[in-house]
Amino acid sequence: MKNLLLGLSLALLSAACAAQTFPVTVDSCGEALTFTAPPQRAVVHDLNMTEMALALQLQDRMVGVTGITGWYKTGPEFKAALGNIPELAPKYPTLENLLAANPDFFFAGWYYGMKPGGEVTPATLALHKIKTLVLSESCIHLHKPRPAASMDLLYGDFSKLGSIFGKAAEAQALVAQWKARLAKLDTAAAKDTRVFLYDSGEDKPFTAGKYAIPTAMIAATGARNIMADMETSWGTTDWETVAARNPQFLILLDYQDGNGPSKLMRFLQAHPAMKETDAVKNKRFVALRYAELTPGPANIDAIEKIAAALRSPSK
């Protein structure tokens, strides 16, 4: 969240930069999306995409958010940045939810507020003159093949959002800062460390695969996601495969629901196969929030946290 504050100083750049010209065309999951002027009534889905919008100081163009309080807790800094912007739906919005706010723009993704064949899709919204920017990480659900995850999932979408709202210079400046921070990481200590991300699930673990941004985040530290060969973004695998690959380090997703990662670790310590893995025996893990593990500004802080934890001795 601290990256949101950087947007305040970036606003000063607009006075020094030439005004951005329109029309602007960006790629949205392989479809060309053209804007003749910046949107005036935007709705943004999910915590990570809302943090992108807040980092660009788009509050004056936002008429609503969706999909936040139904799943996550938010801190005072996020609430202060969001201000009086209403939440139109606590989880997935209906078409009625969105139309009631009379938006001209929706930022969401497949299984990030939209489902293939559902009532809220870019096609159904287009019938109401609402343009939809689709989160790039989610494109794998409709468009294959796709490149494996890279940090461009964040950099690209953030730059697109900036261009759409006439803030290309601000977006580019912040992306440059993010890249500079990651360039300073010492990746030697973590080289090829085997990492497993445990989101949820007991019968089968839900985790990040080839096309999910945590795979790129882990790679940015010098380590590697042991499930990077799983042909999906987010999905389930089996405990036998995870245990056989013997992770040395864990990323535990903290949904901030009162139990946090301690519940996940207790389960792993009791699991007959996982309790024998290096990561569980040595209690080597880092807990990260949802917004830190889905494409958004919090990714940069999260990568630095992973890198620091990888350098730390066993607990």
PDB file of C-alpha atoms in Angstrom:
ATOM      1  CA  MET A   1       0.000   0.000   0.000  1.00  0.00           C
ATOM      2  CA  LYS A   2       2.867   2.410   0.585  1.00  0.00           C
ATOM      3  CA  ASN A   3       3.330   2.585  -3.178  1.00  0.00           C
ATOM      4  CA  LEU A   4      -0.032   4.313  -3.409  1.00  0.00           C
ATOM      5  CA  LEU A   5       1.531   7.330  -1.749  1.00  0.00           C
ATOM      6  CA  LEU A   6       4.090   7.592  -4.520  1.00  0.00           C
ATOM      7  CA  GLY A   7       1.257   8.559  -6.828  1.00  0.00           C
ATOM      8  CA  LEU A   8       0.963  11.885  -5.031  1.00  0.00           C
ATOM      9  CA  SER A   9       4.426  12.985  -6.112  1.00  0.00           C
ATOM     10  CA  LEU A  10       3.934  11.574  -9.597  1.00  0.00           C
ATOM     11  CA  ALA A  11       0.995  13.917 -10.129  1.00  0.00           C
ATOM     12  CA  LEU A  12       3.506  16.745 -10.341  1.00  0.00           C
ATOM     13  CA  LEU A  13       4.932  15.198 -13.481  1.00  0.00           C
ATOM     14  CA  SER A  14       1.848  16.100 -15.483  1.00  0.00           C
ATOM     15  CA  ALA A  15       2.730  19.791 -15.402  1.00  0.00           C
ATOM     16  CA  ALA A  16       6.146  19.091 -16.866  1.00  0.00           C
ATOM     17  CA  CYS A  17       5.050  16.656 -19.535  1.00  0.00           C
ATOM     18  CA  ALA A  18       3.298  17.403 -22.777  1.00  0.00           C
ATOM     19  CA  ALA A  19      -0.408  16.656 -22.711  1.00  0.00           C
ATOM     20  CA  GLN A  20      -1.229  13.130 -23.821  1.00  0.00           C
ATOM     21  CA  THR A  21      -3.081  12.988 -27.102  1.00  0.00           C
ATOM     22  CA  PHE A  22      -6.140  10.917 -27.939  1.00  0.00           C
ATOM     23  CA  PRO A  23      -7.368   8.626 -29.381  1.00  0.00           C
ATOM     24  CA  VAL A  24      -5.498   5.909 -27.496  1.00  0.00           C
ATOM     25  CA  THR A  25      -5.657   2.227 -28.424  1.00  0.00           C
ATOM     26  CA  VAL A  26      -4.567  -0.558 -26.053  1.00  0.00           C
ATOM     27  CA  ASP A  27      -4.648  -4.329 -26.276  1.00  0.00           C
ATOM     28  CA  SER A  28      -7.169  -6.101 -24.043  1.00  0.00           C
ATOM     29  CA  CYS A  29      -6.697  -9.880 -24.281  1.00  0.00           C
ATOM     30  CA  GLY A  30      -6.015  -9.622 -28.001  1.00  0.00           C
ATOM     31  CA  GLU A  31      -8.784  -7.138 -28.719  1.00  0.00           C
ATOM     32  CA  ALA A  32      -8.060  -3.530 -29.676  1.00  0.00           C
ATOM     33  CA  LEU A  33      -9.696  -1.103 -27.253  1.00  0.00           C
ATOM     34  CA  THR A  34      -9.814   2.522 -28.421  1.00  0.00           C
ATOM     35  CA  PHE A  35     -10.568   5.600 -26.312  1.00  0.00           C
ATOM     36  CA  THR A  36     -11.197   9.011 -27.865  1.00  0.00           C
ATOM     37  CA  ALA A  37     -11.036  10.602 -24.405  1.00  0.00           C
ATOM     38  CA  PRO A  38     -10.350   9.438 -20.836  1.00  0.00           C
ATOM     39  CA  PRO A  39     -13.237   7.613 -19.145  1.00  0.00           C
ATOM     40  CA  GLN A  40     -15.247   9.753 -16.743  1.00  0.00           C
ATOM     41  CA  ARG A  41     -17.184   7.094 -14.800  1.00  0.00           C
ATOM     42  CA  ALA A  42     -15.007   4.073 -14.066  1.00  0.00           C
ATOM     43  CA  VAL A  43     -15.793   0.982 -12.014  1.00  0.00           C
ATOM     44  CA  VAL A  44     -12.869  -1.176 -10.875  1.00  0.00           C
ATOM     45  CA  HIS A  45     -13.097  -4.751  -9.609  1.00  0.00           C
ATOM     46  CA  ASP A  46     -11.014  -6.393  -6.896  1.00  0.00           C
ATOM     47  CA  LEU A  47      -8.428  -5.147  -4.456  1.00  0.00           C
ATOM     48  CA  ASN A  48      -5.387  -5.416  -6.716  1.00  0.00           C
ATOM     49  CA  MET A  49      -6.904  -3.525  -9.651  1.00  0.00           C
ATOM     50  CA  THR A  50      -8.341  -0.888  -7.318  1.00  0.00           C
ATOM     51  CA  GLU A  51      -4.835  -0.341  -5.941  1.00  0.00           C
ATOM     52  CA  MET A  52      -3.629   0.227  -9.509  1.00  0.00           C
ATOM     53  CA  ALA A  53      -6.282   2.901  -9.982  1.00  0.00           C
ATOM     54  CA  LEU A  54      -5.478   4.543  -6.662  1.00  0.00           C
ATOM     55  CA  ALA A  55      -1.763   4.587  -7.463  1.00  0.00           C
ATOM     56  CA  LEU A  56      -2.652   6.674 -10.532  1.00  0.00           C
ATOM     57  CA  GLN A  57      -4.890   8.966  -8.467  1.00  0.00           C
ATOM     58  CA  LEU A  58      -8.005   8.118 -10.489  1.00  0.00           C
ATOM     59  CA  GLN A  59     -10.459   8.675  -7.644  1.00  0.00           C
ATOM     60  CA  ASP A  60     -12.118  11.610  -9.401  1.00  0.00           C
ATOM     61  CA  ARG A  61     -12.944   9.317 -12.345  1.00  0.00           C
ATOM     62  CA  MET A  62     -14.256   6.389 -10.277  1.00  0.00           C
ATOM     63  CA  VAL A  63     -17.946   5.868  -9.513  1.00  0.00           C
ATOM     64  CA  GLY A  64     -17.579   2.513  -7.815  1.00  0.00           C
ATOM     65  CA  VAL A  65     -15.569  -0.576  -6.937  1.00  0.00           C
ATOM     66  CA  THR A  66     -16.648  -4.209  -6.675  1.00  0.00           C
ATOM     67  CA  GLY A  67     -15.396  -7.445  -5.159  1.00  0.00           C
ATOM     68  CA  ILE A  68     -13.518  -6.242  -2.079  1.00  0.00           C
ATOM     69  CA  THR A  69     -15.284  -6.512   1.284  1.00  0.00           C
ATOM     70  CA  GLY A  70     -16.875  -9.867   0.430  1.00  0.00           C
ATOM     71  CA  TRP A  71     -13.455 -11.492   0.625  1.00  0.00           C
ATOM     72  CA  TYR A  72     -10.849  -9.206   2.161  1.00  0.00           C
ATOM     73  CA  LYS A  73     -10.132  -6.906   5.038  1.00  0.00           C
ATOM     74  CA  THR A  74      -8.669  -3.538   4.163  1.00  0.00           C
ATOM     75  CA  GLY A  75      -6.547  -1.206   6.241  1.00  0.00           C
ATOM     76  CA  PRO A  76      -7.071   2.451   7.089  1.00  0.00           C
ATOM     77  CA  GLU A  77      -4.677   3.644   4.385  1.00  0.00           C
ATOM     78  CA  PHE A  78      -6.675   1.904   1.657  1.00  0.00           C
ATOM     79  CA  LYS A  79      -9.967   3.196   3.044  1.00  0.00           C
ATOM     80  CA  ALA A  80      -8.608   6.732   3.213  1.00  0.00           C
ATOM     81  CA  ALA A  81      -7.371   6.571  -0.376  1.00  0.00           C
ATOM     82  CA  LEU A  82     -10.717   5.186  -1.593  1.00  0.00           C
ATOM     83  CA  GLY A  83     -12.632   7.914   0.215  1.00  0.00           C
ATOM     84  CA  ASN A  84     -16.331   8.074  -0.595  1.00  0.00           C
ATOM     85  CA  ILE A  85     -16.207   5.852  -3.675  1.00  0.00           C
ATOM     86  CA  PRO A  86     -18.959   3.254  -3.062  1.00  0.00           C
ATOM     87  CA  GLU A  87     -18.664  -0.504  -3.305  1.00  0.00           C
ATOM     88  CA  LEU A  88     -21.364  -1.613  -5.739  1.00  0.00           C
ATOM     89  CA  ALA A  89     -21.105  -5.329  -4.902  1.00  0.00           C
ATOM     90  CA  PRO A  90     -19.053  -7.114  -2.210  1.00  0.00           C
ATOM     91  CA  LYS A  91     -18.175  -9.988  -4.545  1.00  0.00           C
ATOM     92  CA  TYR A  92     -18.903 -10.425  -8.262  1.00  0.00           C
ATOM     93  CA  PRO A  93     -21.132  -7.657  -9.640  1.00  0.00           C
ATOM     94  CA  THR A  94     -24.308  -8.302 -11.567  1.00  0.00           C
ATOM     95  CA  LEU A  95     -25.092  -6.415 -14.713  1.00  0.00           C
ATOM     96  CA  GLU A  96     -27.732  -4.553 -12.717  1.00  0.00           C
ATOM     97  CA  ASN A  97     -25.128  -3.503 -10.120  1.00  0.00           C
ATOM     98  CA  LEU A  98     -22.965  -1.975 -12.814  1.00  0.00           C
ATOM     99  CA  LEU A  99     -25.665  -0.319 -14.895  1.00  0.00           C
ATOM    100  CA  ALA A 100     -27.055   1.404 -11.799  1.00  0.00           C
ATOM    101  CA  ALA A 101     -23.774   3.369 -11.551  1.00  0.00           C
ATOM    102  CA  ASN A 102     -23.925   4.394 -15.227  1.00  0.00           C
ATOM    103  CA  PRO A 103     -20.226   3.667 -15.887  1.00  0.00           C
ATOM    104  CA  ASP A 104     -18.347   4.122 -19.135  1.00  0.00           C
ATOM    105  CA  PHE A 105     -15.404   1.881 -18.159  1.00  0.00           C
ATOM    106  CA  PHE A 106     -14.868  -1.383 -16.251  1.00  0.00           C
ATOM    107  CA  PHE A 107     -11.490  -2.817 -15.209  1.00  0.00           C
ATOM    108  CA  ALA A 108     -11.769  -6.508 -14.331  1.00  0.00           C
ATOM    109  CA  GLY A 109     -10.586  -9.947 -15.418  1.00  0.00           C
ATOM    110  CA  TRP A 110     -11.727 -13.479 -16.072  1.00  0.00           C
ATOM    111  CA  TYR A 111     -12.485 -14.891 -12.624  1.00  0.00           C
ATOM    112  CA  TYR A 112     -11.637 -11.416 -11.358  1.00  0.00           C
ATOM    113  CA  GLY A 113     -15.213 -10.138 -11.568  1.00  0.00           C
ATOM    114  CA  MET A 114     -16.204 -11.801 -14.852  1.00  0.00           C
ATOM    115  CA  LYS A 115     -16.886 -15.391 -15.852  1.00  0.00           C
ATOM    116  CA  PRO A 116     -16.895 -16.753 -19.409  1.00  0.00           C
ATOM    117  CA  GLY A 117     -20.507 -17.009 -20.510  1.00  0.00           C
ATOM    118  CA  GLY A 118     -21.691 -14.917 -17.565  1.00  0.00           C
ATOM    119  CA  GLU A 119     -23.905 -11.852 -17.630  1.00  0.00           C
ATOM    120  CA  VAL A 120     -20.950  -9.491 -17.068  1.00  0.00           C
ATOM    121  CA  THR A 121     -18.434  -9.772 -19.901  1.00  0.00           C
ATOM    122  CA  PRO A 122     -16.777  -7.279 -22.248  1.00  0.00           C
ATOM    123  CA  ALA A 123     -19.361  -8.234 -24.893  1.00  0.00           C
ATOM    124  CA  THR A 124     -22.409  -7.731 -22.673  1.00  0.00           C
ATOM    125  CA  LEU A 125     -21.051  -4.452 -21.319  1.00  0.00           C
ATOM    126  CA  ALA A 126     -20.286  -3.191 -24.817  1.00  0.00           C
ATOM    127  CA  LEU A 127     -24.015  -3.365 -25.554  1.00  0.00           C
ATOM    128  CA  HIS A 128     -24.374  -0.629 -22.922  1.00  0.00           C
ATOM    129  CA  LYS A 129     -21.435   1.416 -24.254  1.00  0.00           C
ATOM    130  CA  ILE A 130     -19.157   0.343 -21.390  1.00  0.00           C
ATOM    131  CA  LYS A 131     -15.580  -0.439 -22.389  1.00  0.00           C
ATOM    132  CA  THR A 132     -13.765  -3.191 -20.464  1.00  0.00           C
ATOM    133  CA  LEU A 133     -10.036  -3.482 -19.859  1.00  0.00           C
ATOM    134  CA  VAL A 134      -9.316  -7.139 -19.079  1.00  0.00           C
ATOM    135  CA  LEU A 135      -6.561  -8.020 -16.604  1.00  0.00           C
ATOM    136  CA  SER A 136      -3.797  -9.638 -18.666  1.00  0.00           C
ATOM    137  CA  GLU A 137      -3.044 -12.415 -16.162  1.00  0.00           C
ATOM    138  CA  SER A 138      -6.592 -13.674 -16.673  1.00  0.00           C
ATOM    139  CA  CYS A 139      -6.434 -13.888 -20.476  1.00  0.00           C
ATOM    140  CA  ILE A 140      -5.167 -17.480 -20.261  1.00  0.00           C
ATOM    141  CA  HIS A 141      -8.715 -18.582 -19.408  1.00  0.00           C
ATOM    142  CA  LEU A 142      -9.891 -17.686 -22.912  1.00  0.00           C
ATOM    143  CA  HIS A 143      -6.797 -17.275 -25.062  1.00  0.00           C
ATOM    144  CA  LYS A 144      -4.120 -19.940 -25.439  1.00  0.00           C
ATOM    145  CA  PRO A 145      -1.237 -20.183 -25.895  1.00  0.00           C
ATOM    146  CA  ARG A 146       0.046 -17.290 -23.803  1.00  0.00           C
ATOM    147  CA  PRO A 147       3.563 -16.388 -22.679  1.00  0.00           C
ATOM    148  CA  ALA A 148       4.601 -17.617 -19.252  1.00  0.00           C
ATOM    149  CA  ALA A 149       4.147 -15.116 -16.445  1.00  0.00           C
ATOM    150  CA  SER A 150       6.498 -12.149 -16.299  1.00  0.00           C
ATOM    151  CA  MET A 151       6.420  -8.865 -14.446  1.00  0.00           C
ATOM    152  CA  ASP A 152       5.006  -7.357 -17.644  1.00  0.00           C
ATOM    153  CA  LEU A 153       1.643  -8.620 -16.391  1.00  0.00           C
ATOM    154  CA  LEU A 154       1.828  -5.738 -13.922  1.00  0.00           C
ATOM    155  CA  TYR A 155       3.889  -3.246 -15.921  1.00  0.00           C
ATOM    156  CA  GLY A 156       1.790  -3.657 -19.055  1.00  0.00           C
ATOM    157  CA  ASP A 157      -1.619  -3.347 -17.428  1.00  0.00           C
ATOM    158  CA  PHE A 158      -0.542  -0.407 -15.297  1.00  0.00           C
ATOM    159  CA  SER A 159       0.829   1.383 -18.368  1.00  0.00           C
ATOM    160  CA  LYS A 160      -2.381   0.680 -20.281  1.00  0.00           C
ATOM    161  CA  LEU A 161      -4.458   2.079 -17.450  1.00  0.00           C
ATOM    162  CA  GLY A 162      -2.307   5.201 -17.406  1.00  0.00           C
ATOM    163  CA  SER A 163      -2.661   5.698 -21.148  1.00  0.00           C
ATOM    164  CA  ILE A 164      -6.428   5.213 -21.045  1.00  0.00           C
ATOM    165  CA  PHE A 165      -6.802   7.945 -18.421  1.00  0.00           C
ATOM    166  CA  GLY A 166      -4.308  10.373 -19.940  1.00  0.00           C
ATOM    167  CA  LYS A 167      -1.673   9.568 -17.330  1.00  0.00           C
ATOM    168  CA  ALA A 168       0.859   7.673 -19.420  1.00  0.00           C
ATOM    169  CA  ALA A 169       3.821   9.685 -18.091  1.00  0.00           C
ATOM    170  CA  GLU A 170       2.862   9.070 -14.468  1.00  0.00           C
ATOM    171  CA  ALA A 171       2.413   5.353 -15.114  1.00  0.00           C
ATOM    172  CA  GLN A 172       5.741   5.069 -16.910  1.00  0.00           C
ATOM    173  CA  ALA A 173       7.541   6.909 -14.111  1.00  0.00           C
ATOM    174  CA  LEU A 174       6.165   4.591 -11.454  1.00  0.00           C
ATOM    175  CA  VAL A 175       6.959   1.478 -13.508  1.00  0.00           C
ATOM    176  CA  ALA A 176      10.525   2.753 -13.855  1.00  0.00           C
ATOM    177  CA  GLN A 177      10.738   3.091 -10.053  1.00  0.00           C
ATOM    178  CA  TRP A 178       9.455  -0.462  -9.596  1.00  0.00           C
ATOM    179  CA  LYS A 179      11.991  -1.856 -12.055  1.00  0.00           C
ATOM    180  CA  ALA A 180      14.802   0.046 -10.332  1.00  0.00           C
ATOM    181  CA  ARG A 181      13.844  -1.425  -6.952  1.00  0.00           C
ATOM    182  CA  LEU A 182      13.829  -4.976  -8.298  1.00  0.00           C
ATOM    183  CA  ALA A 183      17.136  -4.427 -10.079  1.00  0.00           C
ATOM    184  CA  LYS A 184      18.742  -3.822  -6.678  1.00  0.00           C
ATOM    185  CA  LEU A 185      17.774  -7.239  -5.319  1.00  0.00           C
ATOM    186  CA  ASP A 186      20.571  -9.668  -4.514  1.00  0.00           C
ATOM    187  CA  THR A 187      19.313 -12.847  -6.166  1.00  0.00           C
ATOM    188  CA  ALA A 188      22.419 -14.961  -5.595  1.00  0.00           C
ATOM    189  CA  ALA A 189      21.415 -16.176  -2.121  1.00  0.00           C
ATOM    190  CA  ALA A 190      18.062 -17.480  -3.325  1.00  0.00           C
ATOM    191  CA  LYS A 191      19.306 -18.986  -6.581  1.00  0.00           C
ATOM    192  CA  ASP A 192      17.117 -21.943  -7.601  1.00  0.00           C
ATOM    193  CA  THR A 193      15.481 -22.246  -4.163  1.00  0.00           C
ATOM    194  CA  ARG A 194      12.394 -24.398  -4.578  1.00  0.00           C
ATOM    195  CA  VAL A 195       9.287 -22.419  -3.617  1.00  0.00           C
ATOM    196  CA  PHE A 196       5.678 -23.534  -3.246  1.00  0.00           C
ATOM    197  CA  LEU A 197       2.766 -21.116  -2.899  1.00  0.00           C
ATOM    198  CA  TYR A 198      -0.077 -22.449  -0.765  1.00  0.00           C
ATOM    199  CA  ASP A 199      -3.276 -20.484  -1.180  1.00  0.00           C
ATOM    200  CA  SER A 200      -5.933 -22.797   0.235  1.00  0.00           C
ATOM    201  CA  GLY A 201      -7.445 -26.263   0.055  1.00  0.00           C
ATOM    202  CA  GLU A 202      -6.895 -29.442   2.054  1.00  0.00           C
ATOM    203  CA  ASP A 203      -7.875 -32.301  -0.275  1.00  0.00           C
ATOM    204  CA  LYS A 204      -5.986 -30.561  -3.067  1.00  0.00           C
ATOM    205  CA  PRO A 205      -3.886 -27.398  -2.767  1.00  0.00           C
ATOM    206  CA  PHE A 206      -4.847 -24.309  -4.725  1.00  0.00           C
ATOM    207  CA  THR A 207      -1.706 -22.631  -6.041  1.00  0.00           C
ATOM    208  CA  ALA A 208      -0.101 -20.467  -8.731  1.00  0.00           C
ATOM    209  CA  GLY A 209       0.978 -22.012 -12.014  1.00  0.00           C
ATOM    210  CA  LYS A 210       2.838 -21.022 -15.165  1.00  0.00           C
ATOM    211  CA  TYR A 211       0.703 -17.997 -16.041  1.00  0.00           C
ATOM    212  CA  ALA A 212       0.134 -16.452 -12.591  1.00  0.00           C
ATOM    213  CA  ILE A 213       2.188 -13.448 -11.516  1.00  0.00           C
ATOM    214  CA  PRO A 214       3.600 -15.127  -8.367  1.00  0.00           C
ATOM    215  CA  THR A 215       5.681 -17.304 -10.693  1.00  0.00           C
ATOM    216  CA  ALA A 216       7.318 -14.146 -12.064  1.00  0.00           C
ATOM    217  CA  MET A 217       7.597 -12.652  -8.588  1.00  0.00           C
ATOM    218  CA  ILE A 218       9.399 -15.721  -7.275  1.00  0.00           C
ATOM    219  CA  ALA A 219      11.723 -15.685 -10.290  1.00  0.00           C
ATOM    220  CA  ALA A 220      12.532 -12.022  -9.587  1.00  0.00           C
ATOM    221  CA  THR A 221      14.099 -13.108  -6.283  1.00  0.00           C
ATOM    222  CA  GLY A 222      16.262 -15.758  -7.963  1.00  0.00           C
ATOM    223  CA  ALA A 223      14.138 -18.643  -6.674  1.00  0.00           C
ATOM    224  CA  ARG A 224      11.722 -20.787  -8.686  1.00  0.00           C
ATOM    225  CA  ASN A 225       8.108 -21.841  -8.367  1.00  0.00           C
ATOM    226  CA  ILE A 226       8.016 -25.642  -8.236  1.00  0.00           C
ATOM    227  CA  MET A 227       4.598 -25.553  -9.957  1.00  0.00           C
ATOM    228  CA  ALA A 228       5.723 -23.331 -12.833  1.00  0.00           C
ATOM    229  CA  ASP A 229       4.980 -26.194 -15.244  1.00  0.00           C
ATOM    230  CA  MET A 230       1.301 -26.240 -14.297  1.00  0.00           C
ATOM    231  CA  GLU A 231      -0.545 -25.070 -17.431  1.00  0.00           C
ATOM    232  CA  THR A 232      -2.816 -22.541 -15.777  1.00  0.00           C
ATOM    233  CA  SER A 233      -2.646 -19.291 -13.880  1.00  0.00           C
ATOM    234  CA  TRP A 234      -4.317 -20.324 -10.620  1.00  0.00           C
ATOM    235  CA  GLY A 235      -5.506 -23.873 -10.043  1.00  0.00           C
ATOM    236  CA  THR A 236      -5.262 -27.085  -8.031  1.00  0.00           C
ATOM    237  CA  THR A 237      -2.595 -29.761  -7.974  1.00  0.00           C
ATOM    238  CA  ASP A 238      -2.074 -32.766  -5.691  1.00  0.00           C
ATOM    239  CA  TRP A 239      -0.097 -33.113  -2.479  1.00  0.00           C
ATOM    240  CA  GLU A 240       1.930 -36.049  -3.814  1.00  0.00           C
ATOM    241  CA  THR A 241       3.405 -33.894  -6.578  1.00  0.00           C
ATOM    242  CA  VAL A 242       4.187 -31.023  -4.228  1.00  0.00           C
ATOM    243  CA  ALA A 243       5.837 -33.271  -1.642  1.00  0.00           C
ATOM    244  CA  ALA A 244       7.878 -35.120  -4.268  1.00  0.00           C
ATOM    245  CA  ARG A 245       9.290 -31.783  -5.460  1.00  0.00           C
ATOM    246  CA  ASN A 246      10.307 -31.043  -1.868  1.00  0.00           C
ATOM    247  CA  PRO A 247       9.851 -27.274  -1.544  1.00  0.00           C
ATOM    248  CA  GLN A 248      12.504 -25.482   0.484  1.00  0.00           C
ATOM    249  CA  PHE A 249      10.402 -22.375   1.082  1.00  0.00           C
ATOM    250  CA  LEU A 250       6.682 -21.586   1.270  1.00  0.00           C
ATOM    251  CA  ILE A 251       4.540 -18.595   0.424  1.00  0.00           C
ATOM    252  CA  LEU A 252       1.357 -18.748   2.489  1.00  0.00           C
ATOM    253  CA  LEU A 253      -1.592 -16.621   1.486  1.00  0.00           C
ATOM    254  CA  ASP A 254      -2.931 -14.530   4.326  1.00  0.00           C
ATOM    255  CA  TYR A 255      -6.605 -13.746   3.731  1.00  0.00           C
ATOM    256  CA  GLN A 256      -6.622 -11.817   7.033  1.00  0.00           C
ATOM    257  CA  ASP A 257      -9.694 -13.744   8.168  1.00  0.00           C
ATOM    258  CA  GLY A 258      -8.604 -14.194  11.759  1.00  0.00           C
ATOM    259  CA  ASN A 259      -6.633 -17.408  11.171  1.00  0.00           C
ATOM    260  CA  GLY A 260      -4.082 -16.251   8.654  1.00  0.00           C
ATOM    261  CA  PRO A 261      -1.156 -18.404   7.574  1.00  0.00           C
ATOM    262  CA  SER A 262      -0.812 -20.129  10.952  1.00  0.00           C
ATOM    263  CA  LYS A 263      -3.756 -22.370  10.053  1.00  0.00           C
ATOM    264  CA  LEU A 264      -2.120 -23.291   6.745  1.00  0.00           C
ATOM    265  CA  MET A 265       1.189 -24.104   8.441  1.00  0.00           C
ATOM    266  CA  ARG A 266      -0.516 -26.259  11.091  1.00  0.00           C
ATOM    267  CA  PHE A 267      -2.193 -28.232   8.328  1.00  0.00           C
ATOM    268  CA  LEU A 268       1.121 -28.747   6.511  1.00  0.00           C
ATOM    269  CA  GLN A 269       2.863 -29.826   9.716  1.00  0.00           C
ATOM    270  CA  ALA A 270       0.193 -32.488  10.218  1.00  0.00           C
ATOM    271  CA  HIS A 271       0.094 -33.662   6.600  1.00  0.00           C
ATOM    272  CA  PRO A 272       1.820 -37.065   6.272  1.00  0.00           C
ATOM    273  CA  ALA A 273       3.740 -36.121   3.120  1.00  0.00           C
ATOM    274  CA  MET A 274       4.204 -32.362   3.465  1.00  0.00           C
ATOM    275  CA  LYS A 275       5.559 -32.542   7.024  1.00  0.00           C
ATOM    276  CA  GLU A 276       8.652 -34.268   5.602  1.00  0.00           C
ATOM    277  CA  THR A 277       9.487 -31.481   3.149  1.00  0.00           C
ATOM    278  CA  ASP A 278      12.404 -29.161   3.832  1.00  0.00           C
ATOM    279  CA  ALA A 279      10.223 -26.045   3.957  1.00  0.00           C
ATOM    280  CA  VAL A 280       7.850 -27.431   6.583  1.00  0.00           C
ATOM    281  CA  LYS A 281      10.529 -29.104   8.712  1.00  0.00           C
ATOM    282  CA  ASN A 282      12.553 -25.880   8.797  1.00  0.00           C
ATOM    283  CA  LYS A 283       9.498 -23.597   9.077  1.00  0.00           C
ATOM    284  CA  ARG A 284      10.683 -21.502   6.167  1.00  0.00           C
ATOM    285  CA  PHE A 285       7.853 -19.336   4.847  1.00  0.00           C
ATOM    286  CA  VAL A 286       6.562 -15.842   4.281  1.00  0.00           C
ATOM    287  CA  ALA A 287       2.919 -14.770   4.599  1.00  0.00           C
ATOM    288  CA  LEU A 288       1.550 -12.409   1.956  1.00  0.00           C
ATOM    289  CA  ARG A 289      -1.824 -10.775   1.358  1.00  0.00           C
ATOM    290  CA  TYR A 290      -4.050 -11.390  -1.639  1.00  0.00           C
ATOM    291  CA  ALA A 291      -3.251  -7.974  -3.121  1.00  0.00           C
ATOM    292  CA  GLU A 292       0.450  -8.785  -2.892  1.00  0.00           C
ATOM    293  CA  LEU A 293       0.021 -11.953  -4.971  1.00  0.00           C
ATOM    294  CA  THR A 294      -2.291 -10.691  -7.717  1.00  0.00           C
ATOM    295  CA  PRO A 295      -1.183  -8.115 -10.305  1.00  0.00           C
ATOM    296  CA  GLY A 296      -0.942  -4.710  -8.615  1.00  0.00           C
ATOM    297  CA  PRO A 297       1.424  -2.191  -7.014  1.00  0.00           C
ATOM    298  CA  ALA A 298       1.772  -4.325  -3.883  1.00  0.00           C
ATOM    299  CA  ASN A 299       3.719  -6.903  -5.917  1.00  0.00           C
ATOM    300  CA  ILE A 300       6.916  -4.886  -5.572  1.00  0.00           C
ATOM    301  CA  ASP A 301       6.813  -4.780  -1.771  1.00  0.00           C
ATOM    302  CA  ALA A 302       5.935  -8.484  -1.802  1.00  0.00           C
ATOM    303  CA  ILE A 303       8.937  -9.435  -3.930  1.00  0.00           C
ATOM    304  CA  GLU A 304      11.195  -7.561  -1.522  1.00  0.00           C
ATOM    305  CA  LYS A 305       9.558  -9.418   1.395  1.00  0.00           C
ATOM    306  CA  ILE A 306      10.085 -12.789  -0.314  1.00  0.00           C
ATOM    307  CA  ALA A 307      13.728 -11.935  -1.024  1.00  0.00           C
ATOM    308  CA  ALA A 308      14.337 -10.895   2.584  1.00  0.00           C
ATOM    309  CA  ALA A 309      12.681 -14.051   3.941  1.00  0.00           C
ATOM    310  CA  LEU A 310      14.717 -16.241   1.601  1.00  0.00           C
ATOM    311  CA  ARG A 311      17.881 -14.702   3.054  1.00  0.00           C
ATOM    312  CA  SER A 312      16.746 -15.348   6.620  1.00  0.00           C
ATOM    313  CA  PRO A 313      17.807 -18.514   8.459  1.00  0.00           C
ATOM    314  CA  SER A 314      15.392 -21.285   9.351  1.00  0.00           C
ATOM    315  CA  LYS A 315      12.927 -20.496  12.136  1.00  0.00           C
TER     316      LYS A 315
END
